[in-house]
PDB file of C-alpha atoms in Angstrom:
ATOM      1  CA  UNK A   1     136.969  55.996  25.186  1.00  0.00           C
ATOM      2  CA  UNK A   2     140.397  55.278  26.712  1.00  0.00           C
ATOM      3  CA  UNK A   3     140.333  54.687  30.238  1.00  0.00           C
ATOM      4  CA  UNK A   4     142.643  57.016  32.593  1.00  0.00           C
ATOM      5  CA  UNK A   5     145.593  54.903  33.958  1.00  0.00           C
ATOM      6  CA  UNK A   6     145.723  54.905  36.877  1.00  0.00           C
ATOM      7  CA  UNK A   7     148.726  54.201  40.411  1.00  0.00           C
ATOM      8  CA  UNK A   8     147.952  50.829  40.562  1.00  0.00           C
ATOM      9  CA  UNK A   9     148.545  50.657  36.439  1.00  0.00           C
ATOM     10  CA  UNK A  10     151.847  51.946  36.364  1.00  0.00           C
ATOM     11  CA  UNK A  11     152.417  49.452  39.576  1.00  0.00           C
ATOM     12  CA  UNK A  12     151.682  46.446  37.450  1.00  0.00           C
ATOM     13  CA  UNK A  13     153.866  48.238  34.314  1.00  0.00           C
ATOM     14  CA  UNK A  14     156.462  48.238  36.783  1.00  0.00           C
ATOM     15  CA  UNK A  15     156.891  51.816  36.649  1.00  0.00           C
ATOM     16  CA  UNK A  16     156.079  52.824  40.234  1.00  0.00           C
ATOM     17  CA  UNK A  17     157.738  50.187  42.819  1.00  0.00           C
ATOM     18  CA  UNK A  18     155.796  48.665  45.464  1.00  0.00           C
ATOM     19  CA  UNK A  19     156.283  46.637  48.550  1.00  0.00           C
ATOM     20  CA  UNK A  20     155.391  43.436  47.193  1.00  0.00           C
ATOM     21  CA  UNK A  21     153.640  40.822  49.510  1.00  0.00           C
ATOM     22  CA  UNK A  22     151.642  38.130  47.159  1.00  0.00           C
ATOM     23  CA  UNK A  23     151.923  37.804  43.780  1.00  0.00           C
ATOM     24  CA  UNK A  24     150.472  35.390  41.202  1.00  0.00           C
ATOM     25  CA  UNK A  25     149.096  34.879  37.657  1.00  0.00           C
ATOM     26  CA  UNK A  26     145.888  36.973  38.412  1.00  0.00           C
ATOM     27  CA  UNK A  27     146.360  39.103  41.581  1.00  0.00           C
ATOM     28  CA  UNK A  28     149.232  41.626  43.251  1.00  0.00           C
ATOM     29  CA  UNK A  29     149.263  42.347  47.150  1.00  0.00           C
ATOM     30  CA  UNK A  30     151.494  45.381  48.475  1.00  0.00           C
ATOM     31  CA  UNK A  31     151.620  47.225  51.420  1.00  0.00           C
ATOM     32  CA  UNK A  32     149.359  50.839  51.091  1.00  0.00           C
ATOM     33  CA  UNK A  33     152.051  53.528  51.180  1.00  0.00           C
ATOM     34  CA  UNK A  34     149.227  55.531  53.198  1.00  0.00           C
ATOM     35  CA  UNK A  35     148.392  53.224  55.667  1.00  0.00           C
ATOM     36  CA  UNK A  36     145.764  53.534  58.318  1.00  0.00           C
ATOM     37  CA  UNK A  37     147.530  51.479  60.539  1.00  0.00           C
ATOM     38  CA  UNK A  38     150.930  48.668  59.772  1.00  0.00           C
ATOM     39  CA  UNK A  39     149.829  46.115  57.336  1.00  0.00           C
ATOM     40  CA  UNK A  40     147.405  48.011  55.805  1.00  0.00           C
ATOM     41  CA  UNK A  41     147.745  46.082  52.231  1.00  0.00           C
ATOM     42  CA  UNK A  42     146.028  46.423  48.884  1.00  0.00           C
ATOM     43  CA  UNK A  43     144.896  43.430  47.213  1.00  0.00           C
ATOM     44  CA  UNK A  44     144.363  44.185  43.364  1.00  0.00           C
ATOM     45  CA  UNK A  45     143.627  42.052  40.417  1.00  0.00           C
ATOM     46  CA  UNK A  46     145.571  41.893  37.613  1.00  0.00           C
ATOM     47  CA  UNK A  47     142.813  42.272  35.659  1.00  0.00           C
ATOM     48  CA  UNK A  48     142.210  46.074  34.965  1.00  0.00           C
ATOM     49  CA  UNK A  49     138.842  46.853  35.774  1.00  0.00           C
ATOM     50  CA  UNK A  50     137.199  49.807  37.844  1.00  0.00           C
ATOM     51  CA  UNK A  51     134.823  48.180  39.781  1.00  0.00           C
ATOM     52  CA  UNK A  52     133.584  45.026  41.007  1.00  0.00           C
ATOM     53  CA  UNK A  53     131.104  43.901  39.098  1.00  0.00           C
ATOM     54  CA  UNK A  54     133.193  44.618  36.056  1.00  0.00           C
ATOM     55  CA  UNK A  55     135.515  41.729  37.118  1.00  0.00           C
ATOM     56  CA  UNK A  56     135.865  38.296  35.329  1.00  0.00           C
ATOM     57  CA  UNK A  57     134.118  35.209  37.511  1.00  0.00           C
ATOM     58  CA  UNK A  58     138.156  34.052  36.776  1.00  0.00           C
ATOM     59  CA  UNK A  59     139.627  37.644  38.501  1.00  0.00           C
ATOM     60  CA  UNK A  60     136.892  37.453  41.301  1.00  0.00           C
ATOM     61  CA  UNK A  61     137.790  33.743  42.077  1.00  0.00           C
ATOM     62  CA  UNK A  62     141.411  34.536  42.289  1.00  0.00           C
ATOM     63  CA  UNK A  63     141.088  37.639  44.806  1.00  0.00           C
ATOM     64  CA  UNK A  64     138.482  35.285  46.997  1.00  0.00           C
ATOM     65  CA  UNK A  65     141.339  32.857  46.852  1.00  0.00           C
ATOM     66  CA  UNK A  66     143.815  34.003  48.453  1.00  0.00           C
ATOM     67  CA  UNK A  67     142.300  37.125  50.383  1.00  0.00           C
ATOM     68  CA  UNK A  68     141.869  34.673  53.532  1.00  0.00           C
ATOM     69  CA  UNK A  69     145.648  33.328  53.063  1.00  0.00           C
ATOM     70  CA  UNK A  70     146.604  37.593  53.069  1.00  0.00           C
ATOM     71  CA  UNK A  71     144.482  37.928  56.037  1.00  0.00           C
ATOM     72  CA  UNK A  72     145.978  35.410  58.226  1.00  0.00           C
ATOM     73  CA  UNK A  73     149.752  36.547  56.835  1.00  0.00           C
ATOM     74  CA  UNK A  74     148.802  40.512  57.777  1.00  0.00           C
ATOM     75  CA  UNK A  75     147.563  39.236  61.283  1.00  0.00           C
ATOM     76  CA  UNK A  76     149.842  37.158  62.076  1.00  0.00           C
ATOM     77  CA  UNK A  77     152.917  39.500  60.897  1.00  0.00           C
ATOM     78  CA  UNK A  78     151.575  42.516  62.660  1.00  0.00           C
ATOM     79  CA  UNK A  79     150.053  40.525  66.074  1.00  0.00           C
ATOM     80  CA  UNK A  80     146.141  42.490  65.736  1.00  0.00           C
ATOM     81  CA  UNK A  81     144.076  40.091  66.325  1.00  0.00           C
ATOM     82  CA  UNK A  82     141.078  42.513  64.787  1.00  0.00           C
ATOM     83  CA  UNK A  83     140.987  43.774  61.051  1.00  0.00           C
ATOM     84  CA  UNK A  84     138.771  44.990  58.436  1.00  0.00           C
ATOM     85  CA  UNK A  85     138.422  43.798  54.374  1.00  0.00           C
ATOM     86  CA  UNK A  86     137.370  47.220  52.642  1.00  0.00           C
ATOM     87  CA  UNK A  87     136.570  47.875  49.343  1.00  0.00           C
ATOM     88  CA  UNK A  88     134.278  50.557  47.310  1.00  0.00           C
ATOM     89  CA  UNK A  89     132.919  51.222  44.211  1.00  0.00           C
ATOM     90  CA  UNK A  90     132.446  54.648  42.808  1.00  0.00           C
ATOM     91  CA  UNK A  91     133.475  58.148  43.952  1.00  0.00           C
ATOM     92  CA  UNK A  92     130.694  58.207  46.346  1.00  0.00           C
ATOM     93  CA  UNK A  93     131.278  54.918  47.949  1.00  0.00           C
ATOM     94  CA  UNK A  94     134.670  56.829  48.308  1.00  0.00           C
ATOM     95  CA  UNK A  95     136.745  55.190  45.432  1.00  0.00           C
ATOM     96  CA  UNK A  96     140.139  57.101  45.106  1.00  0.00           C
ATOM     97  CA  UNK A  97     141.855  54.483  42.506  1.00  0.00           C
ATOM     98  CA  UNK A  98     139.659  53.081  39.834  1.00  0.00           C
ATOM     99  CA  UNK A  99     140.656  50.027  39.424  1.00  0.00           C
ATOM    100  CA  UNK A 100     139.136  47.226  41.787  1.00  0.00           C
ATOM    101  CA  UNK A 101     141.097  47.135  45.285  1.00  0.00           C
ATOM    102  CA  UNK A 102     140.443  45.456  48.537  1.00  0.00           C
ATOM    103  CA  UNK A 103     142.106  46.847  51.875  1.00  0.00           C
ATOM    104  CA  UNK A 104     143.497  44.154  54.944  1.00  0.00           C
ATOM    105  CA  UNK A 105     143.582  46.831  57.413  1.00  0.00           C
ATOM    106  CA  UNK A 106     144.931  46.173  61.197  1.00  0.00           C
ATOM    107  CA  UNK A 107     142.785  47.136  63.947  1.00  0.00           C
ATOM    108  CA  UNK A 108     144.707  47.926  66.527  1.00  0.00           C
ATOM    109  CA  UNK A 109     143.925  50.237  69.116  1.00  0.00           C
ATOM    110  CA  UNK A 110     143.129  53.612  67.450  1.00  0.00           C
ATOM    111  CA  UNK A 111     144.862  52.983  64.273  1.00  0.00           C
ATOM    112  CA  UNK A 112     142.548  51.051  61.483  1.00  0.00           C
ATOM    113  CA  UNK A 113     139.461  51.668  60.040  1.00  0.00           C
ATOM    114  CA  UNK A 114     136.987  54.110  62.211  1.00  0.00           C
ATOM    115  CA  UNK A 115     133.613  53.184  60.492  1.00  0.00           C
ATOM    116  CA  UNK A 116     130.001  54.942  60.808  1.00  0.00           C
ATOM    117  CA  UNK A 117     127.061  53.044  60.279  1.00  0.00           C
ATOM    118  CA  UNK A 118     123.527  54.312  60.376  1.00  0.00           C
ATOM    119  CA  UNK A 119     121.120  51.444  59.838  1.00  0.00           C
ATOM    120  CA  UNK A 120     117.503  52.218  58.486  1.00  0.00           C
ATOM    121  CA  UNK A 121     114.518  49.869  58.796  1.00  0.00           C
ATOM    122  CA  UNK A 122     113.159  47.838  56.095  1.00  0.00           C
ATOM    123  CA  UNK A 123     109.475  47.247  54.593  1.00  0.00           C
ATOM    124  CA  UNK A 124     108.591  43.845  54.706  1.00  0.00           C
ATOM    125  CA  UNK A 125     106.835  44.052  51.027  1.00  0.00           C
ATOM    126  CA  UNK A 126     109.072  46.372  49.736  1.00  0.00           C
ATOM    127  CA  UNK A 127     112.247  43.694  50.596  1.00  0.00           C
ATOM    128  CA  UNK A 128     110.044  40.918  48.876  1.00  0.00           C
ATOM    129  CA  UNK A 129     109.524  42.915  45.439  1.00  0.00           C
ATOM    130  CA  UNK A 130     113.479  44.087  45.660  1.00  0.00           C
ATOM    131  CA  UNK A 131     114.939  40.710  46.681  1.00  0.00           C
ATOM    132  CA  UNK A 132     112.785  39.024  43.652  1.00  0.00           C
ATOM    133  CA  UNK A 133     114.114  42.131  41.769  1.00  0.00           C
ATOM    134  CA  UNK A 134     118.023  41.600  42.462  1.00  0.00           C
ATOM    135  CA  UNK A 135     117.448  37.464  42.165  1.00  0.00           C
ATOM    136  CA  UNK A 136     116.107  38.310  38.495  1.00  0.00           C
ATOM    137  CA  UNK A 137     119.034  40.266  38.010  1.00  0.00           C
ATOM    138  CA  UNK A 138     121.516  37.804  38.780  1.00  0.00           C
ATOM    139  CA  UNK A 139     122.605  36.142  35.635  1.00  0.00           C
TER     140      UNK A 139
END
């Protein structure tokens, strides 16, 4: 099965400009064209994948490279001295583009990244069986 190409595709083709910030052999940073606030840039590996855990150990490294350098640039350039480092995996995390993305976004005021968060409570034996659950996983 093929997978559906998608913006961020045709970016790397060179067939939809962008406003380049960071490039290198493995990664592309470029301002969001919808941005929640100025700054707002998308951080995407070259690497065309849909989600995270699809990613090469080599594309992951690269991204946690220089995601703190593209931090401190988008801070520094805009003057917020808050921010947020978004990224989701699926439709129902809220996924628009399928391939992997992170968002720098600016918090500044009332423009960023309004979040919700609704914590829960844990079970101490049921986070000992799924901890030794996801360490068995991790390969």
């Amino acid at each position: 099965m093929t997978q559906t190409r998608t913006i961020f595709d045709r970016i790397l083709d060179g067939e939809i400009p962008c406003h380049r910030v960071y490039e290198d052999e493995h990664v592309l940073a470029f301002l969001d064209i919808g941005p929640l606030s100025e700054g707002h840039t998308l951080v995407i590996p070259k690497e065309r994948k849909a989600f995270l855990h699809e990613l090469s150990d080599e594309s992951a490294a690269a991204i946690g490279r220089v995601l703190p350098r593209l931090a401190r640039a988008v801070i520094q350039a805009t003057g917020a001295t808050a921010y947020n480092i978004l990224q989701n995996n699926g439709a129902e995390a809220h996924q628009a583009v399928f391939h992997v993305h992170f968002h720098i976004i600016p918090k500044r005021g009332e423009r960023g990244l309004g979040v919700g968060w609704r914590p829960g409570s844990v079970d101490a034996a049921a986070a000992k069986e799924l901890a030794a659950r996801i360490t068995a996983a991790i390969s």
